[in-house]
Structures are given as structure tokens and as C-alpha cells.
XYZ file of C-alpha atoms in Angstrom:
588
model
C 220.980 169.796 16.850
C 219.519 171.604 19.631
C 222.435 172.669 21.349
C 223.474 174.925 17.945
C 219.788 176.115 17.690
C 220.595 177.551 21.336
C 224.165 179.295 20.578
C 222.809 180.716 17.051
C 221.181 184.160 18.496
C 224.601 185.205 19.835
C 226.320 183.190 17.474
C 224.887 185.769 14.491
C 225.457 188.382 17.245
C 229.384 187.755 17.036
C 229.473 188.094 13.276
C 227.459 190.882 13.003
C 229.472 192.886 15.357
C 232.631 191.648 13.761
C 230.978 192.938 10.331
C 232.399 196.062 7.966
C 229.674 197.463 7.888
C 228.732 200.104 10.455
C 224.520 199.794 9.206
C 225.032 195.629 9.751
C 226.398 195.833 13.100
C 224.106 199.162 13.944
C 220.634 197.018 13.340
C 222.583 194.359 15.294
C 222.823 196.024 18.437
C 218.913 197.210 18.428
C 218.080 194.062 17.988
C 219.052 192.980 21.501
C 216.552 192.792 23.309
C 214.936 190.395 20.860
C 218.308 187.943 21.059
C 218.235 188.491 25.033
C 214.497 187.145 24.334
C 215.409 184.445 22.420
C 218.124 183.458 24.391
C 216.768 183.517 27.896
C 216.851 185.999 31.303
C 219.896 182.981 32.555
C 221.658 182.801 29.040
C 221.588 186.902 28.905
C 223.004 187.301 31.949
C 225.677 184.703 31.408
C 226.907 185.173 28.195
C 225.169 188.308 26.202
C 226.404 190.596 28.811
C 229.480 189.471 29.262
C 230.608 189.611 25.573
C 228.557 193.280 25.107
C 231.146 194.503 28.637
C 234.087 193.438 25.830
C 232.187 194.471 22.810
C 232.936 198.058 23.336
C 235.825 198.724 20.005
C 233.482 200.337 17.622
C 231.753 203.446 15.632
C 231.188 206.224 18.389
C 226.878 205.384 16.184
C 227.138 202.232 17.276
C 228.483 203.030 20.739
C 225.425 204.921 20.982
C 223.050 203.040 20.209
C 224.496 200.444 22.624
C 224.486 203.125 25.195
C 221.168 203.826 24.431
C 219.456 200.272 24.459
C 221.527 199.303 27.558
C 218.781 201.383 29.263
C 215.730 200.026 32.008
C 214.213 198.967 28.347
C 216.525 195.489 28.125
C 215.501 194.461 32.148
C 213.543 192.603 32.259
C 214.470 190.531 29.123
C 217.259 189.344 32.438
C 215.319 188.607 34.610
C 214.312 191.640 35.901
C 215.292 194.440 38.448
C 217.080 192.627 40.712
C 219.435 191.804 38.303
C 219.783 195.255 37.051
C 222.610 195.795 38.189
C 224.614 193.508 36.738
C 223.931 195.860 33.530
C 226.181 198.818 35.067
C 229.426 196.893 33.636
C 229.336 197.323 29.960
C 227.508 201.046 30.507
C 230.846 201.531 32.708
C 233.045 201.330 29.969
C 230.582 203.334 27.325
C 230.409 205.383 30.342
C 234.413 206.975 29.973
C 235.033 206.760 26.086
C 235.509 209.713 24.274
C 233.026 210.741 22.220
C 230.369 213.139 24.839
C 227.365 211.662 23.103
C 228.622 208.582 23.818
C 229.213 209.417 27.339
C 225.988 211.167 28.425
C 223.176 208.098 27.006
C 225.490 205.572 29.140
C 225.015 207.675 31.976
C 220.939 208.547 31.003
C 220.684 205.030 31.326
C 222.446 204.700 34.273
C 220.469 206.947 35.915
C 217.733 205.269 34.346
C 218.801 201.519 36.341
C 219.015 203.617 39.855
C 215.312 204.468 39.580
C 214.493 200.612 39.933
C 216.895 199.429 41.451
C 217.144 198.257 44.955
C 218.651 200.296 48.010
C 220.619 197.281 48.835
C 221.905 197.371 44.898
C 222.971 201.053 45.050
C 225.248 200.353 47.537
C 226.926 197.462 47.009
C 226.801 198.481 42.943
C 225.766 201.045 41.983
C 228.495 203.576 44.427
C 231.665 201.585 43.959
C 230.883 201.976 40.474
C 230.714 206.276 41.364
C 233.801 205.950 43.223
C 236.091 203.859 40.365
C 234.310 206.641 38.046
C 234.984 209.709 40.434
C 238.536 208.589 40.643
C 239.273 207.745 37.031
C 242.655 208.889 34.991
C 241.074 209.832 32.599
C 239.425 213.221 32.526
C 236.219 211.599 30.596
C 235.091 209.386 33.769
C 234.483 211.964 35.834
C 233.859 214.187 33.989
C 230.620 211.567 33.854
C 230.593 211.032 37.415
C 229.402 214.262 38.068
C 225.799 212.888 36.150
C 225.313 210.303 38.801
C 224.734 211.659 41.630
C 221.372 213.549 42.335
C 219.649 210.088 40.657
C 220.918 207.998 43.821
C 221.259 210.751 46.474
C 217.705 210.433 47.920
C 218.240 206.028 48.118
C 222.086 206.283 50.019
C 221.883 206.035 54.066
C 222.305 209.615 55.929
C 225.469 207.346 57.253
C 227.022 207.424 53.549
C 226.412 210.498 52.297
C 230.005 212.257 54.064
C 231.424 209.717 51.245
C 228.914 210.900 48.325
C 229.598 214.936 49.247
C 233.582 213.704 49.780
C 233.439 212.397 46.351
C 231.363 215.643 44.988
C 233.768 217.951 46.591
C 236.748 216.167 43.919
C 234.734 216.941 41.283
C 233.741 220.090 41.957
C 237.534 221.447 42.300
C 239.702 218.979 39.949
C 241.954 220.847 38.242
C 240.726 220.043 34.749
C 238.436 222.886 33.611
C 235.762 220.791 31.689
C 234.864 218.302 34.936
C 234.143 221.357 37.561
C 232.762 221.966 33.977
C 230.936 219.303 34.325
C 230.483 219.238 38.158
C 228.557 223.346 38.237
C 226.358 222.066 35.406
C 225.179 219.512 37.202
C 225.181 220.491 40.787
C 221.377 221.839 40.251
C 220.200 218.400 40.182
C 221.503 217.424 43.375
C 220.321 220.302 45.294
C 217.510 219.930 44.964
C 217.265 216.114 46.634
C 219.358 218.397 49.212
C 217.211 219.533 52.868
C 217.998 223.533 52.998
C 221.382 222.219 56.398
C 222.721 220.416 53.598
C 222.927 222.504 50.902
C 223.736 225.846 53.874
C 227.128 223.400 55.300
C 228.337 221.293 51.912
C 226.827 222.605 48.493
C 227.389 226.346 49.515
C 231.310 227.031 49.894
C 231.318 224.932 47.146
C 229.625 227.011 44.698
C 231.460 229.906 46.190
C 233.660 228.232 45.002
C 233.219 226.762 41.192
C 230.718 230.934 40.743
C 234.582 232.290 41.337
C 236.065 230.611 38.819
C 239.048 231.883 36.692
C 237.525 229.771 33.568
C 233.811 232.103 32.788
C 232.013 228.658 31.040
C 232.291 227.065 34.842
C 231.101 230.818 36.189
C 228.251 230.519 33.981
C 226.851 227.218 34.948
C 226.990 228.345 38.182
C 223.795 230.629 37.655
C 221.306 227.396 37.983
C 222.982 226.614 41.037
C 221.795 229.758 42.571
C 217.890 229.067 41.253
C 218.209 225.741 43.107
C 219.319 227.027 46.359
C 217.028 229.561 46.163
C 213.992 227.721 45.281
C 215.163 225.283 48.324
C 215.845 227.835 51.242
C 214.047 230.249 52.085
C 213.430 234.189 51.051
C 215.562 234.958 54.429
C 218.200 232.679 54.163
C 218.110 233.443 49.844
C 218.644 237.251 51.142
C 221.703 235.998 53.909
C 223.212 234.004 52.019
C 222.633 234.031 48.061
C 221.839 237.933 47.941
C 225.719 239.207 47.462
C 226.173 236.168 45.140
C 223.270 237.230 42.908
C 223.926 241.005 42.510
C 227.470 239.246 41.384
C 226.626 237.181 38.967
C 224.836 240.548 36.740
C 228.058 241.822 37.746
C 230.729 239.427 36.226
C 233.134 239.899 34.138
C 232.265 237.854 31.463
C 229.152 238.786 29.222
C 228.261 235.020 29.357
C 227.839 235.539 32.971
C 225.980 238.119 33.128
C 223.324 236.850 29.733
C 222.996 233.333 31.929
C 221.780 235.816 35.151
C 219.867 238.536 32.590
C 218.168 234.787 31.015
C 216.956 233.957 35.389
C 216.425 237.123 36.349
C 213.164 236.581 37.388
C 213.279 233.641 38.819
C 215.947 235.265 41.684
C 214.616 238.283 41.819
C 210.776 236.086 43.667
C 213.453 233.263 45.807
C 214.811 237.109 47.364
C 210.994 239.330 47.842
C 209.923 241.988 47.004
C 212.182 244.310 49.658
C 215.088 243.452 48.052
C 214.353 243.662 44.227
C 212.808 246.794 44.449
C 216.076 247.642 47.082
C 218.586 245.942 45.368
C 217.930 244.046 41.752
C 215.765 246.715 39.942
C 219.292 248.465 39.626
C 221.295 245.415 38.646
C 218.508 244.828 36.201
C 218.286 248.211 34.979
C 221.600 247.574 34.396
C 221.902 244.643 32.174
C 219.383 246.609 29.915
C 222.209 249.183 29.887
C 224.375 246.219 28.820
C 227.264 246.299 26.145
C 226.957 242.882 24.816
C 223.071 242.380 22.522
C 222.530 239.379 23.819
C 222.078 240.343 27.529
C 220.073 243.061 27.114
C 217.843 240.725 24.554
C 217.432 238.325 27.620
C 217.267 240.971 29.959
C 213.990 242.040 27.460
C 212.710 238.426 27.925
C 212.194 239.183 31.671
C 210.592 242.454 32.149
C 206.940 241.506 32.146
C 208.118 238.899 34.809
C 209.872 241.699 36.731
C 207.359 243.765 36.733
C 205.120 241.245 38.869
C 206.860 242.163 41.791
C 206.998 245.687 41.814
C 204.797 248.249 42.177
C 202.905 250.849 39.485
C 204.645 253.705 40.029
C 208.123 251.590 40.737
C 207.512 250.275 36.886
C 206.542 253.274 35.665
C 209.587 255.128 37.020
C 211.924 253.264 36.979
C 211.179 250.641 33.778
C 209.938 252.200 30.838
C 212.737 254.798 30.508
C 215.226 251.884 30.113
C 212.271 250.170 28.238
C 211.855 253.191 25.964
C 216.019 252.882 25.407
C 215.965 249.581 23.967
C 213.294 250.755 21.736
C 216.039 252.603 19.608
C 219.048 249.832 20.221
C 220.626 249.480 17.396
C 220.180 245.454 17.521
C 217.223 244.139 15.960
C 217.051 241.256 18.531
C 217.316 243.518 21.177
C 214.637 245.583 19.640
C 212.622 242.231 18.417
C 213.201 240.942 22.455
C 211.830 244.365 23.619
C 208.458 243.985 20.666
C 207.397 240.000 22.547
C 207.205 241.279 25.760
C 205.845 244.529 26.184
C 202.414 244.252 25.389
C 202.382 242.316 29.065
C 202.581 245.325 30.584
C 199.282 246.383 30.183
C 197.712 244.747 32.775
C 200.027 245.484 35.475
C 200.130 249.315 34.971
C 195.447 249.574 33.498
C 193.382 252.099 30.623
C 195.451 255.768 31.702
C 199.258 254.755 32.321
C 198.870 252.200 29.173
C 197.490 254.742 26.979
C 200.369 257.441 28.471
C 202.938 255.473 28.394
C 202.576 252.531 26.709
C 201.539 253.082 23.543
C 203.752 255.860 21.928
C 206.445 252.947 22.780
C 203.980 250.357 20.866
C 203.308 252.700 18.392
C 207.606 253.239 17.589
C 207.893 249.769 17.452
C 204.860 249.187 15.448
C 206.674 251.670 12.820
C 210.404 249.101 12.926
C 212.218 249.012 9.880
C 212.276 245.057 11.064
C 209.263 243.214 10.489
C 210.163 240.821 13.227
C 210.093 243.771 15.622
C 206.076 244.549 13.812
C 204.680 241.138 13.823
C 206.098 240.692 17.268
C 204.021 243.638 18.633
C 201.101 242.623 16.067
C 201.093 238.784 17.139
C 200.754 240.030 21.015
C 198.335 242.764 21.252
C 195.323 241.077 23.107
C 196.155 242.506 26.305
C 196.460 245.979 25.723
C 193.314 245.206 23.332
C 191.972 244.268 26.854
C 193.141 247.425 28.632
C 192.456 249.926 26.603
C 189.817 248.662 23.449
C 190.949 248.769 19.921
C 189.721 252.459 18.661
C 193.381 253.721 20.266
C 195.347 250.889 18.384
C 194.245 251.060 14.900
C 194.622 254.465 14.065
C 198.639 252.739 13.367
C 197.177 249.408 13.467
C 196.636 249.174 9.979
C 199.650 250.962 8.439
C 201.430 248.184 9.627
C 199.964 245.584 8.771
C 199.748 246.436 5.204
C 203.069 247.442 5.922
C 203.838 243.482 6.709
C 201.257 242.138 4.465
C 203.615 243.061 1.976
C 206.986 242.892 2.087
C 209.152 241.374 0.306
C 210.151 238.512 1.777
C 207.123 235.608 1.448
C 207.594 234.435 5.143
C 207.271 237.628 6.300
C 203.383 237.617 4.774
C 203.263 234.137 6.529
C 203.789 235.871 9.290
C 201.378 237.850 9.265
C 198.608 235.618 7.648
C 199.176 233.271 10.795
C 198.504 236.664 12.928
C 195.192 237.581 10.931
C 193.031 235.394 13.101
C 194.391 236.289 16.066
C 194.142 239.551 15.084
C 189.976 239.358 13.768
C 189.650 237.794 17.676
C 190.794 241.061 18.885
C 189.660 243.529 16.987
C 186.133 242.271 15.899
C 183.732 242.174 12.918
C 183.205 245.327 12.120
C 186.858 246.223 11.732
C 187.912 242.942 9.934
C 185.439 243.644 7.401
C 186.564 247.590 6.718
C 189.869 247.339 7.084
C 191.558 243.614 6.556
C 188.221 241.145 4.099
C 190.177 242.376 1.120
C 193.900 241.792 1.894
C 193.011 238.745 3.340
C 191.173 237.686 -0.021
C 194.129 239.544 -1.770
C 196.589 236.865 -0.773
C 194.648 234.209 -2.611
C 196.676 235.263 -5.470
C 199.928 235.646 -4.327
C 202.406 234.667 -6.864
C 204.020 231.570 -3.686
C 202.591 228.615 -3.311
C 202.826 229.072 0.186
C 201.358 232.310 1.008
C 198.051 231.282 -1.347
C 197.953 227.956 1.490
C 198.271 229.826 3.851
C 196.170 232.231 2.821
C 193.129 229.164 2.724
C 193.465 227.807 6.130
C 193.391 231.434 7.351
C 189.622 231.934 5.656
C 188.657 228.388 7.624
C 189.876 230.067 11.182
C 188.628 233.079 10.739
C 185.185 230.869 9.191
C 185.713 229.583 12.555
C 186.386 232.798 14.462
C 183.600 234.415 13.110
C 180.918 231.806 12.012
C 179.580 230.612 8.981
C 177.005 232.780 8.032
C 179.361 235.963 8.193
C 181.150 233.429 5.860
C 177.913 233.129 3.702
C 177.525 236.728 2.984
C 181.281 238.226 3.397
C 183.936 235.719 2.246
C 182.641 232.240 0.219
C 180.964 234.393 -2.519
C 184.600 236.451 -3.349
C 186.561 233.719 -3.647
C 184.027 231.686 -4.980
C 184.284 234.551 -7.774
C 187.898 233.456 -8.681
C 186.141 229.485 -9.875
C 185.212 231.751 -13.594
C 188.480 233.861 -13.967
C 191.339 232.475 -16.663
C 194.793 232.024 -15.340
C 194.017 228.143 -14.232
C 195.959 228.815 -10.565
C 193.155 231.399 -9.318
C 190.591 228.739 -9.952
C 193.107 226.698 -8.228
C 193.219 227.966 -4.852
C 189.574 228.186 -5.026
C 188.896 225.316 -5.341
C 192.407 224.520 -2.645
C 189.856 227.594 -0.584
C 186.770 226.391 -0.188
C 187.814 223.121 0.559
C 190.124 223.472 3.423
C 187.167 225.944 4.361
C 184.654 223.156 3.873
C 185.613 221.643 7.361
C 184.181 224.992 9.234
C 180.837 224.855 7.278
C 177.663 223.324 7.159
C 176.388 220.401 5.262
C 173.557 224.052 4.207
C 176.711 225.956 3.070
C 177.858 223.633 1.493
C 175.432 222.477 -0.951
C 173.935 225.715 -1.325
C 176.882 227.861 -2.120
C 179.706 225.570 -2.285
C 178.577 222.878 -4.439
C 177.323 224.865 -7.220
C 181.028 226.217 -8.842
C 182.354 223.063 -7.889
C 180.114 220.910 -10.258
C 180.336 224.209 -12.827
C 183.924 223.385 -13.231
C 183.917 219.290 -14.425
C 184.424 220.442 -17.329
C 187.713 222.664 -16.925
C 190.055 222.922 -19.448
C 192.980 222.019 -17.145
C 193.499 217.938 -15.744
C 195.323 219.875 -13.160
C 191.576 221.351 -12.012
C 189.321 218.293 -12.588
C 191.169 216.479 -10.681
C 191.564 218.996 -8.210
C 187.609 218.960 -7.812
C 187.292 215.008 -7.950
C 189.896 215.196 -4.588
C 187.847 218.272 -3.546
C 184.174 216.248 -4.617
C 185.868 213.553 -1.139
C 185.879 215.872 1.050
C 182.725 217.044 0.393
C 181.460 213.671 1.004
C 182.688 213.520 4.357
C 181.324 216.118 5.182
C 177.919 215.766 3.942
C 177.169 211.597 5.107
C 175.845 213.127 8.950
C 172.496 214.188 7.046
C 170.161 213.094 5.409
C 169.848 215.865 3.142
C 173.929 215.499 2.445
C 173.076 211.716 1.623
C 170.522 212.788 -1.152
C 172.783 215.466 -2.504
C 175.934 213.375 -2.546
C 173.847 210.284 -4.810
C 171.366 212.994 -6.854
C 174.301 215.484 -7.986
C 177.704 214.464 -6.278
C 177.953 211.080 -7.810
C 177.148 211.691 -11.485
C 179.862 214.361 -11.915
C 182.013 211.857 -10.517
C 180.899 208.736 -13.114
C 181.858 211.560 -16.215
C 185.048 212.947 -14.569
C 186.042 208.639 -13.821
C 185.706 208.642 -18.143
C 188.202 211.295 -18.419
C 191.061 210.313 -20.857
C 193.504 211.957 -18.242
C 194.412 209.238 -16.166
C 195.052 211.055 -12.701
C 191.177 212.691 -13.340
C 189.871 209.217 -13.109
C 192.341 207.435 -10.276
C 190.827 210.713 -8.351
C 186.891 210.296 -9.801
C 187.288 206.613 -8.696
C 188.891 206.586 -5.063
C 186.301 209.383 -4.199
C 183.095 207.508 -6.384
C 184.655 204.476 -3.488
C 183.500 207.166 -0.822
C 180.880 207.869 -1.396
C 179.489 204.269 -2.266
C 180.833 203.500 2.312
C 178.301 206.160 3.245
């Protein structure tokens, strides 16, 4: 009987993995650690792992789960890191399957194991696996091999690294584009672990070969290799060995390669030194900003502030701003949106006079753009401009743009501007806000879309945090509470939501003297939805008031009697929330 019980866990696993039910097989895989714990380390090594090694004919979903479970999480159940290499067998089988996500997850688990394996295990078990995958008949094994070099490179003795380099060379020169693509993608991780000498002698020739590949899907991945090499090499070495390659990437015949190069422009420019940037890379950047493909221009626009930091003010004004102004008229809204998101960051670099003269007209043009996203990108990033030139110069054109966005027919646009109001309020100051934007914020409480009304209540809470409780008490709370007697019950409901949300930012005195009386008046509201939301609001107030003696007294003398009245309400929902709030009051 005891022997049968010892076989029970593995027998269950076998039966479940043979089931026709995919969910059952998945659950079985996810319980491998539990089964290993029941079996114990020795039987897990002798029975469970060999069984998993042979049981890989399954749905991709199950194989993916198995690839994940075979990572370092299982190691402790098979006896610790000294036995981690035993998991390489089933993972090697998973690393050659057809489904890409399964292979990548298997490689991820193999890399995890490499991190805890000893140098001896790496040499005895990991490197032979790397050999087999690198020379596998199917391209799937060779693409997986490319993922497995970086994690163990530093553990490999110098005497054995030549062999590793040879394996990687074979992947970079493979006849199958998918393999070369995998090698190009993962070269950067390997480069980061190499010395400058090895990079120059071993990796640079491979990079040059891949960067000239006839497949643009391979070439575009080599841009990251350029960045990785430039980060390791000195500026002088980068200029001498990589500058021509960097410039070549910016001029590649494939727009996808140019896009990738543009997206990494600042990293590449930083690596070559300021003098080279001004002479060689600024012209290349201008060409990217004028590229025929909108995607390339968009990527180039995102790099504008980073590149400007490497240049003097005159170069920014004379060479970058003219082309930036061209992008403000770009036919693609995405290009204009990218420019709008970045151009504000130039203000601190230019100073007040140059910003007023050169950037302000550009801001005003973008604030009038027909697409809301462009205007939003400008408005949400005005703090840097405000710090440089002050709000007076901005307000004349800023306010009309805000009003237009606030009334946009798309509710998501209205929601986006609401979410930016606290930031604008902080930038503009309380006086400007009270004069120009206060009424707008309150009008959103009556919007026809619930998400807008909800966002408007959160907005009031954040504004209270920006301007303080006394401001809210004087400027906002009275206007909100006026809606508590509105004939439309949705307005009364919004009042409850607004004061409940704001309560978290108010002091007990304001809650007791300003908020509570209006809520008490709404206890008798004819609409049940109003009454049970009042009960929910009372529960929030109880939590906020329990920290002070005056608050506790107010709860007992005013809120509890109101809740007791609501607990006898004919509506079941009202009774439920009232009783729930009474429990909270009893816990004080």
C-alpha cells in the first residue's frame, strides 16, 4: 500500500497529461512543483524530469506553461542548484518546437538556470547544449541558440571563448534569414559583456556583415548593436570605427532601418562626442526630420530635446528650429503630435528671450491644430515653458485652446483635458484659475457622459490638493453643493460623488460644517439611488472623522441617527448600505 501511495503523484500527472481536456493538462503542468514536493528531490530527479523530457507532444498552450514551470522555481524541489542542469533536457526539447513563444519562454528558463549554475555545470552541460542548438538541422534550434550566449558568456573560461565566438559567427552567417535576424537581435546583449578588444576584433566584423544584409528585417536590428558597441567603446574608438556605420544607418534604403536609427538617434549621438554631432550628425538628423516616411519623421521628432542638449543655442536656433517649424505643418497628425510632445523641453535650453521669439509662435500654431491630440500634447507639457517665460505670454492663446478641447464632441478628449487641469492649475496659479477655469471645471459635473462626471469629481479633489482646503471651502464647495437641490437627480447624484471624493482632501471642520449638512438634507430624497449613495457617503465621512474627538461626536450625534433612519428604508439597497455604514460607526 505504501509503495502505491508513493507512485500516486506521478500516476496522477501521467493520467492528467494524457487527458483530452487541455484545461486539465494545463492545471497538471502548473502543479509540477507541488508534485515534485510530494515525490521528494530524488524521485523528482529520477522519475519526474525524465517523464517531462519524454512528454512534449502537446498543445502549444501546455508547452508554454511547461517551459515556464521548468525555470528556477523548480530547482529547489529537485535538490538545489547543483542539479539545475537536469532541467536543461526537457527545456532543450522545448527550445526547438515550431511555436515562437514556446521557444522564447524555454530560452528564458534556460537563461535563468544559467544564472544559478556553477562554472563546471556550464562547461559540462550548458556548452554542449549550445553546440547542439547552434548546429541543429532545423532553423528553430539555431534561432533559439542565439538567445543563450549572453547569459553565460562571463562564466566561460577565456580558453573556451574562441569556440563560443565560432558558434555565434555561424549563426550570423546562417543561410536562413530568421537565424540571422535572431543573431542580430541578441548580439547587443552579448556585446555588453565583452571587452572593447573583443568587440573590435570579433563583433565589429559580424556587425558590418549583418548591417549589409539583403534583408531589412536583419539590418534594422543591427541598430541596437551599434548602440551597444558605442556604449562600451571610447568616443575616439566610436568615431574611428563606428561613425561611418552610424551615418549609413541614417541613410539606409529601407524606411524601417531609418526609423530604428532615428528612434535611437540621441544614444548614438551621445556616444560620438559633441564636435562630431555638430558636423556630421545634425545634417543627418535634418534629413530624418524631412524623411519621406511619416514614421521616420515621428521618431526623429521624439529625439529633438535630447539632441538639443548636445548642441549650443545658436545651432538649435539656426539649424534645428527651422526644420521643427516645418514639422508643425506636417501632413501627418502623428508627426505634429510627436513634435508637440517634445518642443516644450527646448525652452529651458533657449532661455526667455529666445523662447519668446522662436518657440512661442510654434506653440501658438500647435495650440490651433485641428487634431485634439496635438493640442493636448502642448497643453500637458507647458510647465517648462511657463517656468521660462511666465504665464502672461501664454494665457492669451492657451485659454481658447483649453475651451475648445473642453467642448470637443469626443468624450475621451474632454476626459484628457480634465486630467491635465490640475497640472495646468499648478502652472497657472489660483488667480488665473478662479477667473478663467473654475466655471469650466464645475460645468463638467453636469456632462452627459458618466466617465466625464467621474473624472470631474476626481479633478476637484486634486485641485483641492493643489490650492488648499480654504480655497476649496470658499471657491468650489458652495458651488458644488448648490446642485444638491437640482431637480435632475443626476446632478444630485454627482454632488454626492463630488463631495465624497473631495472629503479625502478636506479637514474635519470643513467636512462637518460644509459637507455634512447637505448630505443630511438628502436623506429624505425621493430617489432610492440618491439615498443609498448618501449612506455610502456617510461611511466615507465616518472614516475621515474618526481621527478627531469632534468628528467622533458628530458621527454619533448626527450621522448615526440619519443612518438608523435609512436602515428602515423600504428599499433593500438603501437598508444594506445604511447598515454597512452603521457597522463602520460602531467600530470607531
